Short mmCIF file of C-alpha atoms in Angstrom, two decimals:
data_model
loop_
_atom_site.label_atom_id
_atom_site.label_comp_id
_atom_site.label_asym_id
_atom_site.label_seq_id
_atom_site.Cartn_x
_atom_site.Cartn_y
_atom_site.Cartn_z
CA MET O 1 38.90 15.83 -16.69
CA THR O 2 42.33 16.81 -17.68
CA GLN O 3 43.45 18.56 -20.87
CA TYR O 4 46.56 17.19 -22.88
CA ILE O 5 48.24 18.32 -25.85
CA ILE O 6 49.43 15.75 -28.25
CA TYR O 7 52.03 17.29 -30.88
CA PHE O 8 54.69 16.58 -33.19
CA ASN O 9 57.84 18.58 -34.54
CA GLN O 10 57.77 18.82 -38.42
CA GLN O 11 61.39 17.36 -38.28
CA TRP O 12 59.83 14.09 -36.98
CA VAL O 13 57.81 13.63 -40.09
CA GLY O 14 60.60 12.30 -42.27
CA ASN O 15 60.80 12.19 -46.00
CA HIS O 16 58.07 10.38 -47.78
CA SER O 17 56.22 10.30 -51.16
CA GLU O 18 53.01 12.39 -51.93
CA GLU O 19 51.26 9.08 -51.99
CA TRP O 20 52.35 8.15 -48.73
CA PHE O 21 51.25 11.37 -47.18
CA ALA O 22 47.92 11.21 -48.85
CA SER O 23 47.23 7.68 -47.31
CA ARG O 24 47.79 9.04 -43.95
CA GLY O 25 45.24 11.92 -44.05
CA PRO O 26 42.27 9.75 -43.86
CA LEU O 27 43.58 7.56 -41.17
CA ALA O 28 44.49 10.88 -39.02
CA ASN O 29 40.87 12.15 -39.88
CA ASP O 30 39.35 8.76 -38.45
CA VAL O 31 41.39 9.13 -35.28
CA VAL O 32 40.05 12.86 -34.80
CA ASN O 33 36.63 11.62 -35.32
CA GLU O 34 36.98 8.73 -32.95
CA ILE O 35 38.29 11.24 -30.21
CA LYS O 36 35.19 13.66 -31.12
CA ASP O 37 32.90 10.68 -30.71
CA ALA O 38 34.64 9.62 -27.45
CA GLY O 39 33.75 13.25 -26.22
CA ALA O 40 37.49 13.83 -25.48
CA TYR O 41 37.97 16.38 -28.40
CA VAL O 42 38.97 20.01 -27.70
CA PHE O 43 40.96 20.93 -30.93
CA ALA O 44 43.33 19.47 -33.50
CA ALA O 45 45.08 21.16 -36.65
CA GLY O 46 48.21 21.20 -38.60
CA VAL O 47 50.51 24.16 -38.32
CA ASP O 48 51.73 26.48 -41.38
CA GLU O 49 55.08 24.44 -42.38
CA ASP O 50 56.68 27.89 -43.48
CA ILE O 51 58.43 28.89 -40.24
CA ASN O 52 59.33 32.24 -41.81
CA ALA O 53 55.54 32.95 -42.03
CA ALA O 54 55.53 33.16 -38.22
CA PHE O 55 55.62 36.32 -36.17
CA SER O 56 56.41 36.94 -32.57
CA ALA O 57 55.13 39.35 -29.70
CA ASP O 58 57.66 39.96 -26.91
CA ALA O 59 57.13 42.35 -24.00
CA THR O 60 60.05 41.14 -21.84
CA SER O 61 61.67 44.59 -22.14
CA GLY O 62 58.60 46.25 -20.91
CA THR O 63 57.84 47.38 -24.36
CA LEU O 64 55.72 45.22 -26.71
CA LEU O 65 57.77 44.48 -29.83
CA ILE O 66 55.98 42.46 -32.81
CA THR O 67 58.54 41.12 -35.24
CA ASN O 68 58.34 38.79 -38.17
CA GLY O 69 59.76 35.21 -37.88
CA PRO O 70 60.04 33.01 -35.05
CA VAL O 71 61.21 34.28 -31.34
CA ALA O 72 64.60 32.69 -32.03
CA PRO O 73 66.11 30.51 -34.76
CA THR O 74 65.68 26.74 -34.13
CA GLU O 75 66.07 23.73 -35.97
CA ALA O 76 62.91 22.20 -34.54
CA TYR O 77 59.49 23.66 -34.71
CA ILE O 78 55.74 22.30 -34.19
CA GLY O 79 54.07 20.70 -37.05
CA GLY O 80 50.59 19.79 -35.73
CA LEU O 81 48.71 19.57 -32.34
CA THR O 82 45.52 17.87 -30.84
CA ILE O 83 44.23 19.02 -27.45
CA ILE O 84 42.06 16.40 -25.80
CA ASP O 85 40.07 16.36 -22.56
CA VAL O 86 40.37 12.92 -20.76
CA PRO O 87 40.46 11.57 -17.03
CA ASP O 88 44.09 10.46 -16.93
CA ASP O 89 47.41 9.82 -18.43
CA LYS O 90 46.29 6.12 -19.45
CA ASP O 91 43.67 7.74 -21.85
CA ALA O 92 46.03 10.38 -23.10
CA LYS O 93 48.49 7.71 -23.97
CA MET O 94 45.86 5.77 -25.97
CA TRP O 95 44.82 8.77 -27.97
CA ALA O 96 48.53 9.66 -28.55
CA GLY O 97 49.36 6.08 -29.69
CA LYS O 98 46.41 6.08 -32.18
CA ILE O 99 47.64 9.62 -33.60
CA ALA O 100 51.14 8.40 -33.97
CA GLN O 101 50.02 5.14 -35.62
CA ALA O 102 47.71 7.06 -38.09
CA CYS O 103 50.31 9.81 -38.91
CA GLY O 104 53.45 7.44 -38.91
CA TRP O 105 55.71 9.58 -37.00
CA PRO O 106 56.29 10.17 -33.18
CA GLN O 107 53.98 12.40 -31.24
CA GLU O 108 54.81 14.05 -27.68
CA VAL O 109 52.16 14.42 -24.89
CA ARG O 110 52.02 16.90 -22.25
CA ARG O 111 49.64 18.09 -19.70
CA VAL O 112 47.91 21.53 -20.18
CA TYR O 113 47.40 23.56 -17.19
#
């Protein structure tokens, strides 16, 4: 089996009403439950939207430095992720498609090593 991360950047979500978002949650939960029932579930979660609440750890200078905020300013940041364990790309694409349809915004998929 191979693990894949399915994720989206918060900027891909778009502007929608509270009602629209409320309608997507149950759909996304249904897909996560379907992944669990299929035995492919590893982990899934949304990420805090407040990028300023992030903190960073950097030891590239040889000395560990912990700072508040992201590593570097960026216009795109992760909004949520799902990690699955499936036999191949075909299954990863299938789950990514179901998540994209349930959420209503694009998903990116990458193999995890």
